[in-house]
Tab-separated table of C-alpha atoms and ligand atoms in Angstrom:
chain	number	residue	atom	x	y	z
J	1	ASN	CA	0.000	0.000	0.000
J	2	LYS	CA	0.931	3.542	-0.734
J	3	MET	CA	1.544	4.795	2.762
J	4	ASN	CA	3.887	1.956	3.597
J	5	LYS	CA	5.714	2.431	0.369
J	6	ASN	CA	6.225	6.086	1.136
J	7	LYS	CA	7.467	5.223	4.555
J	8	ILE	CA	9.932	2.697	3.211
J	9	ASN	CA	11.150	5.126	0.556
J	10	LYS	CA	11.635	7.724	3.212
J	11	ASN	CA	13.503	5.210	5.325
J	12	LYS	CA	15.704	4.332	2.391
J	13	MET	CA	16.467	7.968	1.837
J	14	ASN	CA	17.326	8.421	5.478
J	15	LYS	CA	19.555	5.415	5.305
J	16	ASN	CA	21.451	6.773	2.321
J	17	LYS	CA	21.828	10.078	4.044
J	18	ILE	CA	23.225	8.331	7.104
J	19	ASP	CA	25.708	6.285	5.046
J	20	VAL	CA	26.966	9.429	3.401
J	21	LYS	CA	27.400	11.148	6.731
J	22	ILE	CA	29.370	8.252	8.142
J	23	GLU	CA	31.632	8.346	5.088
J	24	THR	CA	32.314	12.055	5.289
J	25	LYS	CA	32.888	11.852	9.005
J	26	LYS	CA	35.344	8.982	8.758
J	27	GLY	CA	38.325	11.253	8.390
J	28	SER	CA	37.476	13.155	11.539
J	29	MET	CA	36.545	10.311	13.878
J	30	ASP	CA	39.702	10.838	15.938
J	31	GLU	CA	38.415	14.154	17.179
J	32	TRP	CA	35.226	15.781	18.375
J	33	PRO	CA	33.828	18.465	16.046
J	34	GLU	CA	34.295	21.201	18.645
J	35	PRO	CA	35.954	21.627	22.057
J	36	ILE	CA	34.416	19.433	24.750
J	37	VAL	CA	32.766	21.143	27.684
J	38	ARG	CA	32.335	19.027	30.810
J	39	VAL	CA	28.807	19.248	32.140
J	40	GLN	CA	30.254	18.920	35.641
J	41	SER	CA	32.193	22.189	35.036
J	42	LEU	CA	29.029	23.965	33.922
J	43	ALA	CA	27.138	22.660	36.932
J	44	GLU	CA	29.870	23.817	39.307
J	45	SER	CA	30.073	27.309	37.823
J	46	ASN	CA	26.791	28.435	39.420
J	47	LEU	CA	25.096	29.376	36.179
J	48	SER	CA	21.909	31.370	36.537
J	49	SER	CA	20.663	30.170	33.149
J	50	LEU	CA	21.079	27.107	30.975
J	51	PRO	CA	23.517	27.454	28.022
J	52	ASP	CA	21.659	27.339	24.667
J	53	ARG	CA	23.240	24.109	23.524
J	54	TYR	CA	21.428	22.240	26.332
J	55	ILE	CA	17.987	23.779	25.789
J	56	LYS	CA	15.687	21.276	24.073
J	57	PRO	CA	12.948	22.343	21.680
J	58	ALA	CA	9.576	22.542	23.443
J	59	SER	CA	8.337	19.227	22.003
J	60	LEU	CA	11.245	17.304	23.547
J	61	ARG	CA	11.244	18.898	26.985
J	62	PRO	CA	10.238	16.757	29.926
J	63	THR	CA	6.581	17.096	30.827
J	64	THR	CA	7.486	17.060	34.499
J	65	THR	CA	10.728	17.032	36.396
J	66	GLU	CA	9.046	15.985	39.583
J	67	ASP	CA	10.779	12.935	40.821
J	68	ALA	CA	7.535	11.581	42.215
J	69	PRO	CA	7.098	8.596	39.927
J	70	THR	CA	4.024	7.927	37.886
J	71	ALA	CA	1.684	5.369	39.445
J	72	THR	CA	2.596	2.966	36.657
J	73	ASN	CA	5.934	1.212	36.873
J	74	ILE	CA	7.761	-1.286	34.672
J	75	PRO	CA	7.260	-4.928	35.796
J	76	ILE	CA	9.313	-6.107	38.791
J	77	ILE	CA	10.220	-9.785	38.453
J	78	ASP	CA	11.617	-11.961	41.231
J	79	LEU	CA	14.111	-14.462	39.783
J	80	GLU	CA	14.377	-16.517	42.996
J	81	GLY	CA	14.566	-20.206	42.109
J	82	LEU	CA	14.449	-19.710	38.337
J	83	PHE	CA	17.990	-20.825	37.634
J	84	SER	CA	18.053	-24.254	39.296
J	85	GLU	CA	19.840	-27.505	38.555
J	86	GLU	CA	16.729	-28.704	36.730
J	87	GLY	CA	16.915	-25.803	34.276
J	88	LEU	CA	14.388	-23.044	33.742
J	89	SER	CA	11.411	-24.609	35.407
J	90	ASP	CA	9.255	-21.810	36.766
J	91	ASP	CA	6.530	-21.187	34.173
J	92	VAL	CA	5.080	-18.206	36.010
J	93	ILE	CA	8.385	-16.293	36.075
J	94	MET	CA	9.130	-17.298	32.481
J	95	ALA	CA	5.744	-15.995	31.349
J	96	ARG	CA	6.197	-12.702	33.163
J	97	ILE	CA	9.555	-12.154	31.471
J	98	SER	CA	8.075	-13.070	28.104
J	99	GLU	CA	5.286	-10.556	28.535
J	100	ALA	CA	7.721	-7.837	29.652
J	101	CYS	CA	9.997	-8.394	26.616
J	102	ARG	CA	7.060	-8.169	24.208
J	103	GLY	CA	5.063	-5.389	25.831
J	104	TRP	CA	7.542	-3.172	27.643
J	105	GLY	CA	11.012	-4.035	26.414
J	106	PHE	CA	11.936	-3.257	30.039
J	107	PHE	CA	11.678	-4.984	33.418
J	108	GLN	CA	13.345	-4.934	36.829
J	109	VAL	CA	14.823	-8.060	38.358
J	110	VAL	CA	15.280	-8.848	42.050
J	111	ASN	CA	16.956	-11.910	43.592
J	112	HIS	CA	19.220	-11.875	40.549
J	113	GLY	CA	22.221	-13.342	42.368
J	114	VAL	CA	24.491	-10.268	42.371
J	115	LYS	CA	25.431	-9.202	45.910
J	116	PRO	CA	23.910	-5.883	47.036
J	117	GLU	CA	27.273	-4.891	48.560
J	118	LEU	CA	28.963	-5.250	45.180
J	119	MET	CA	26.253	-3.171	43.480
J	120	ASP	CA	26.644	-0.380	46.033
J	121	ALA	CA	30.444	-0.527	45.888
J	122	ALA	CA	30.396	-0.253	42.092
J	123	ARG	CA	28.098	2.774	42.070
J	124	GLU	CA	29.855	4.539	44.961
J	125	ASN	CA	33.340	4.015	43.492
J	126	TRP	CA	32.107	5.649	40.310
J	127	ARG	CA	30.448	8.469	42.229
J	128	GLU	CA	33.806	9.162	43.878
J	129	PHE	CA	35.477	9.113	40.494
J	130	PHE	CA	33.075	11.709	39.115
J	131	HIS	CA	33.498	13.846	42.223
J	132	MET	CA	37.196	14.286	41.430
J	133	PRO	CA	38.045	17.650	39.847
J	134	VAL	CA	37.469	17.726	36.072
J	135	ASN	CA	41.214	18.279	35.501
J	136	ALA	CA	42.106	14.980	37.119
J	137	LYS	CA	39.824	13.173	34.690
J	138	GLU	CA	40.961	14.851	31.475
J	139	THR	CA	43.764	12.298	31.028
J	140	TYR	CA	41.003	9.775	30.285
J	141	SER	CA	39.312	12.032	27.717
J	142	ASN	CA	37.749	9.950	24.909
J	143	SER	CA	37.438	10.276	21.122
J	144	PRO	CA	34.552	9.293	18.822
J	145	ARG	CA	36.606	6.505	17.245
J	146	THR	CA	36.302	4.097	20.178
J	147	TYR	CA	34.413	6.157	22.755
J	148	GLU	CA	36.588	4.587	25.469
J	149	GLY	CA	37.215	6.872	28.409
J	150	TYR	CA	35.746	10.068	29.846
J	151	GLY	CA	33.202	11.712	27.560
J	152	SER	CA	30.563	14.403	27.450
J	153	ARG	CA	28.727	13.872	24.165
J	154	LEU	CA	27.334	11.193	21.899
J	155	GLY	CA	27.514	11.938	18.170
J	156	VAL	CA	29.835	14.129	16.106
J	157	GLU	CA	27.407	16.549	14.461
J	158	LYS	CA	28.831	20.044	14.830
J	159	GLY	CA	26.402	22.322	16.648
J	160	ALA	CA	24.161	19.418	17.741
J	161	SER	CA	21.901	19.727	20.753
J	162	LEU	CA	23.685	18.382	23.857
J	163	ASP	CA	22.578	16.366	26.865
J	164	TRP	CA	23.167	17.258	30.494
J	165	SER	CA	25.602	14.455	31.406
J	166	ASP	CA	29.190	13.283	31.449
J	167	TYR	CA	30.041	9.590	31.179
J	168	TYR	CA	32.778	6.982	31.210
J	169	PHE	CA	32.838	4.151	28.690
J	170	LEU	CA	34.999	1.019	28.899
J	171	HIS	CA	35.254	-2.527	27.537
J	172	LEU	CA	34.946	-5.669	29.679
J	173	LEU	CA	34.827	-8.245	26.858
J	174	PRO	CA	36.220	-9.537	24.551
J	175	HIS	CA	39.448	-10.022	26.476
J	176	HIS	CA	41.653	-8.353	23.880
J	177	LEU	CA	39.695	-5.090	24.287
J	178	LYS	CA	39.771	-5.132	28.076
J	179	ASP	CA	42.574	-2.766	28.991
J	180	PHE	CA	43.072	-1.666	32.596
J	181	ASN	CA	45.125	1.292	31.381
J	182	LYS	CA	41.971	2.716	29.835
J	183	TRP	CA	40.086	2.327	33.111
J	184	PRO	CA	40.307	4.951	35.874
J	185	SER	CA	42.929	4.362	38.566
J	186	PHE	CA	41.120	6.273	41.300
J	187	PRO	CA	39.583	5.776	43.754
J	188	PRO	CA	42.166	3.025	44.418
J	189	THR	CA	39.589	0.228	44.631
J	190	ILE	CA	37.769	1.085	41.420
J	191	ARG	CA	39.475	-1.288	38.949
J	192	GLU	CA	39.070	-4.292	41.173
J	193	VAL	CA	35.421	-3.452	41.825
J	194	ILE	CA	34.631	-2.880	38.126
J	195	ASP	CA	36.331	-6.141	37.252
J	196	GLU	CA	34.287	-8.169	39.718
J	197	TYR	CA	31.095	-6.301	38.853
J	198	GLY	CA	31.706	-6.965	35.143
J	199	GLU	CA	32.187	-10.682	35.705
J	200	GLU	CA	28.985	-10.940	37.717
J	201	LEU	CA	27.012	-9.055	35.074
J	202	VAL	CA	28.348	-11.214	32.266
J	203	LYS	CA	27.119	-14.267	34.219
J	204	LEU	CA	23.706	-12.734	34.880
J	205	SER	CA	23.386	-11.739	31.218
J	206	GLY	CA	24.144	-15.292	30.110
J	207	ARG	CA	21.318	-16.546	32.319
J	208	ILE	CA	18.825	-13.975	31.081
J	209	MET	CA	19.794	-14.776	27.472
J	210	ARG	CA	18.780	-18.398	28.154
J	211	VAL	CA	15.392	-17.224	29.385
J	212	LEU	CA	14.822	-14.993	26.351
J	213	SER	CA	15.794	-17.800	23.987
J	214	THR	CA	13.647	-20.444	25.700
J	215	ASN	CA	10.663	-18.090	25.746
J	216	LEU	CA	10.741	-17.977	21.940
J	217	GLY	CA	10.589	-21.768	21.723
J	218	LEU	CA	14.276	-21.996	20.833
J	219	LYS	CA	16.923	-24.115	22.500
J	220	GLU	CA	18.248	-22.209	25.474
J	221	ASP	CA	21.673	-21.351	24.082
J	222	LYS	CA	20.372	-20.224	20.674
J	223	PHE	CA	20.660	-16.499	21.423
J	224	GLN	CA	24.122	-16.889	22.888
J	225	GLU	CA	25.222	-18.816	19.796
J	226	ALA	CA	23.781	-16.162	17.500
J	227	PHE	CA	25.744	-13.572	19.500
J	228	GLY	CA	28.986	-15.381	18.676
J	229	GLY	CA	29.238	-17.840	21.569
J	230	GLU	CA	32.258	-17.146	23.727
J	231	ASN	CA	33.274	-14.082	21.769
J	232	ILE	CA	30.517	-11.698	22.743
J	233	GLY	CA	31.146	-8.087	23.720
J	234	ALA	CA	30.433	-6.438	27.050
J	235	CYS	CA	30.976	-2.824	27.980
J	236	LEU	CA	30.100	-0.375	30.679
J	237	ARG	CA	28.837	3.164	30.318
J	238	VAL	CA	28.698	5.034	33.601
J	239	ASN	CA	26.513	8.118	33.438
J	240	TYR	CA	26.976	11.180	35.634
J	241	TYR	CA	24.078	13.639	35.624
J	242	PRO	CA	25.082	16.776	37.566
J	243	LYS	CA	22.536	19.152	39.103
J	244	CYS	CA	20.967	21.225	36.369
J	245	PRO	CA	19.932	24.900	36.764
J	246	ARG	CA	16.855	24.507	34.501
J	247	PRO	CA	15.873	20.813	34.475
J	248	GLU	CA	12.548	21.574	32.778
J	249	LEU	CA	14.396	22.724	29.632
J	250	ALA	CA	17.013	19.957	29.428
J	251	LEU	CA	17.451	16.196	29.248
J	252	GLY	CA	20.158	14.105	30.902
J	253	LEU	CA	20.033	11.726	27.967
J	254	SER	CA	17.843	12.209	24.881
J	255	PRO	CA	15.391	9.534	23.701
J	256	HIS	CA	17.138	6.502	22.218
J	257	SER	CA	16.981	2.753	22.051
J	258	ASP	CA	20.130	0.876	23.029
J	259	PRO	CA	21.930	-0.302	19.886
J	260	GLY	CA	23.366	-3.470	21.476
J	261	GLY	CA	21.905	-6.771	22.609
J	262	MET	CA	20.660	-6.287	26.128
J	263	THR	CA	21.296	-3.650	28.801
J	264	ILE	CA	21.455	-4.186	32.558
J	265	LEU	CA	21.194	-0.873	34.352
J	266	LEU	CA	22.115	-0.143	37.930
J	267	PRO	CA	20.231	3.077	38.676
J	268	ASP	CA	20.983	5.589	41.414
J	269	ASP	CA	19.492	4.367	44.689
J	270	GLN	CA	18.334	7.859	45.709
J	271	VAL	CA	17.315	9.707	42.565
J	272	PHE	CA	14.790	8.848	39.855
J	273	GLY	CA	15.520	9.888	36.298
J	274	LEU	CA	15.011	7.085	33.796
J	275	GLN	CA	11.820	7.331	31.740
J	276	VAL	CA	10.537	4.615	29.421
J	277	ARG	CA	8.182	5.222	26.529
J	278	LYS	CA	4.897	3.353	26.823
J	279	ASP	CA	2.705	4.149	23.826
J	280	ASP	CA	2.709	7.950	23.846
J	281	THR	CA	3.647	8.664	27.437
J	282	TRP	CA	6.874	8.640	29.387
J	283	ILE	CA	6.784	6.397	32.456
J	284	THR	CA	9.236	7.339	35.223
J	285	VAL	CA	10.874	4.153	36.469
J	286	LYS	CA	10.740	3.667	40.210
J	287	PRO	CA	13.730	1.460	41.010
J	288	HIS	CA	13.150	-1.318	43.514
J	289	PRO	CA	15.978	-1.474	46.119
J	290	HIS	CA	18.927	-3.458	44.736
J	291	ALA	CA	17.078	-4.384	41.585
J	292	PHE	CA	18.616	-4.214	38.139
J	293	ILE	CA	16.706	-2.720	35.231
J	294	VAL	CA	16.943	-4.985	32.186
J	295	ASN	CA	16.086	-3.803	28.687
J	296	ILE	CA	16.064	-5.262	25.201
J	297	GLY	CA	18.440	-3.609	22.712
J	298	ASP	CA	18.151	-3.330	18.930
J	299	GLN	CA	20.202	-6.501	18.270
J	300	ILE	CA	17.725	-8.671	20.170
J	301	GLN	CA	14.794	-6.955	18.481
J	302	ILE	CA	16.472	-7.889	15.185
J	303	LEU	CA	17.285	-11.512	16.184
J	304	SER	CA	13.715	-12.027	17.426
J	305	ASN	CA	12.336	-10.479	14.204
J	306	SER	CA	10.655	-7.826	16.321
J	307	THR	CA	8.859	-10.155	18.760
J	308	TYR	CA	10.918	-8.568	21.524
J	309	LYS	CA	10.968	-4.786	21.537
J	310	SER	CA	13.864	-2.435	21.974
J	311	VAL	CA	12.022	0.439	23.607
J	312	GLU	CA	12.821	4.125	23.607
J	313	HIS	CA	13.948	5.673	26.884
J	314	ARG	CA	15.423	8.955	28.147
J	315	VAL	CA	16.718	10.553	31.337
J	316	ILE	CA	15.456	13.664	33.121
J	317	VAL	CA	17.578	15.742	35.508
J	318	ASN	CA	17.127	17.687	38.756
J	319	SER	CA	18.118	21.078	40.100
J	320	ASP	CA	19.044	19.854	43.561
J	321	LYS	CA	20.212	16.275	43.052
J	322	GLU	CA	22.904	14.694	40.931
J	323	ARG	CA	22.486	11.142	39.678
J	324	VAL	CA	24.870	8.258	38.872
J	325	SER	CA	23.895	5.162	36.870
J	326	LEU	CA	25.826	2.186	35.458
J	327	ALA	CA	24.656	0.827	32.112
J	328	PHE	CA	26.167	-2.573	31.286
J	329	PHE	CA	25.788	-3.541	27.617
J	330	TYR	CA	25.809	-7.189	26.505
J	331	ASN	CA	26.490	-7.263	22.765
J	332	PRO	CA	27.035	-9.689	19.913
J	333	LYS	CA	30.563	-10.375	18.682
J	334	SER	CA	31.117	-7.226	16.702
J	335	ASP	CA	32.071	-8.620	13.278
J	336	ILE	CA	29.444	-11.281	12.631
J	337	PRO	CA	26.203	-10.604	10.725
J	338	ILE	CA	23.140	-10.247	12.952
J	339	GLN	CA	19.742	-10.977	11.393
J	340	PRO	CA	16.404	-12.535	12.346
J	341	LEU	CA	16.860	-16.160	13.427
J	342	GLN	CA	15.928	-18.639	10.749
J	343	GLU	CA	13.683	-20.534	13.209
J	344	LEU	CA	11.580	-17.406	13.646
J	345	VAL	CA	10.922	-16.533	10.029
J	346	SER	CA	8.783	-18.117	7.315
J	347	THR	CA	7.076	-17.076	4.095
J	348	HIS	CA	4.227	-15.700	6.200
J	349	ASN	CA	6.591	-14.028	8.608
J	350	PRO	CA	9.515	-12.838	6.484
J	351	PRO	CA	12.690	-11.410	8.036
J	352	LEU	CA	12.194	-7.721	8.776
J	353	TYR	CA	15.886	-6.817	8.848
J	354	PRO	CA	18.853	-7.463	6.548
J	355	PRO	CA	22.084	-8.803	8.096
J	356	MET	CA	24.476	-6.260	9.570
J	357	THR	CA	27.447	-6.525	11.933
J	358	PHE	CA	27.268	-4.722	15.258
J	359	ASP	CA	30.467	-2.840	14.310
J	360	GLN	CA	28.601	-1.346	11.377
J	361	TYR	CA	25.325	-0.910	13.249
J	362	ARG	CA	26.737	1.083	16.146
J	363	LEU	CA	28.323	3.665	13.859
J	364	PHE	CA	24.888	5.243	13.694
J	365	ILE	CA	24.605	6.257	17.351
J	366	ARG	CA	28.311	7.016	17.440
J	367	THR	CA	27.978	9.598	14.674
J	368	GLN	CA	24.354	10.758	14.942
J	369	GLY	CA	23.912	10.579	18.718
J	370	PRO	CA	20.626	9.553	20.361
J	371	GLN	CA	17.789	9.660	17.779
J	372	GLY	CA	14.881	7.769	19.318
J	373	LYS	CA	14.163	4.537	17.463
J	374	SER	CA	14.916	5.954	14.024
J	375	HIS	CA	17.884	3.672	13.415
J	376	VAL	CA	16.253	0.294	13.958
J	377	GLU	CA	13.132	1.565	12.197
J	378	SER	CA	15.077	2.557	9.098
J	379	HIS	CA	17.115	-0.670	9.206
J	380	ILE	CA	14.348	-2.578	7.537
J	381	SER	CA	14.541	-5.052	4.651
J	382	PRO	CA	13.464	-3.630	1.294
J	383	ARG	CA	10.113	-5.052	0.152
G	1	OGA	C1	22.088	4.432	28.678
G	1	OGA	C2	20.852	4.748	29.439
G	1	OGA	C3	19.789	5.328	31.531
G	1	OGA	C4	20.092	5.930	32.865
G	1	OGA	O1	23.195	4.685	29.227
G	1	OGA	O2	21.960	3.935	27.534
G	1	OGA	O3	19.795	4.646	28.876
G	1	OGA	O4	19.225	5.849	33.731
G	1	OGA	N1	20.958	5.143	30.725
G	1	OGA	O5	21.162	6.487	33.049
G	2	NI	NI1	19.973	3.537	27.049
């Protein structure tokens, strides 16, 4: 039909435009398009107004910055007893996860097996890191080529609208990308804590991958295999959202879906901020104590041929409270083609997405910055 055709043509055009941009930007990927300003520095300079670059157009501004959460919350799922010797035997828990992956793309897990002390230590070590003077952190300053290190923007478009956050990005897997020298060395315990935290989250991710796979009627290690088996990727993005002088005009992180496989977020234990899109409203997530927030990324939406949804989310900020969150990304091996699983497609249910490696796929967010769900929506097979 005509409308669909128009949409697909438009998507194709967008896609070409994006390819061209990536090409022209290739030469400059070692540098940011303009000098980097640390949001922490702005926050500490007692500004009376918000610099223009951080002011969102009216349609994108948060509807409320009240941290009182909406009555609705994403599902909270207790994993106690799910991962037993006998395999994944609890049908009620399995069904709740299935529903959450299809309807919300987001859920919280409790009794997930990661020690609360380790979760707190990880977040508080990072908080201490971000509390160091900006100067001390500049040695870890990142570039758009790998994004590893201390950063303050996503995307390389000169003059682009900016988000009210600084971050730190590092690799945990594969082993050849894990480099302690690219991790912070202060506070003194941080490397050890990140290392242990990373190992625990890789284990938890492996278990959740088995659930997601089984829930689609596949053998339990199907997803893991499709991700490249042992050679998957795992990285950590720690977000620091300083106090913001005009939180009603800004966003801590603009709407996006996560480009990778699956994300496990450790939110701040004191401050709300994450909002998830449900139909046309933004739901403020109310974190359960010591829960993790799990969400489906674009690569799992693609593998599942859109049965599981990679859902748009964003972060709002506060004038009197800073916020720290740890986003752990579990990704496919970066150089293998990812496409809908053969078991899930048929002539009646054709594959919605062409094959693409994650290396290629993630160039979009790395050059364009957060753009809602436009990437996965334009990454559609021609009809
Ligand atoms: C992310 C993200 C949410 C948060 O880093 O991709 O969505 O609450 N973070 O910081
Ligand atoms: Ni995200």
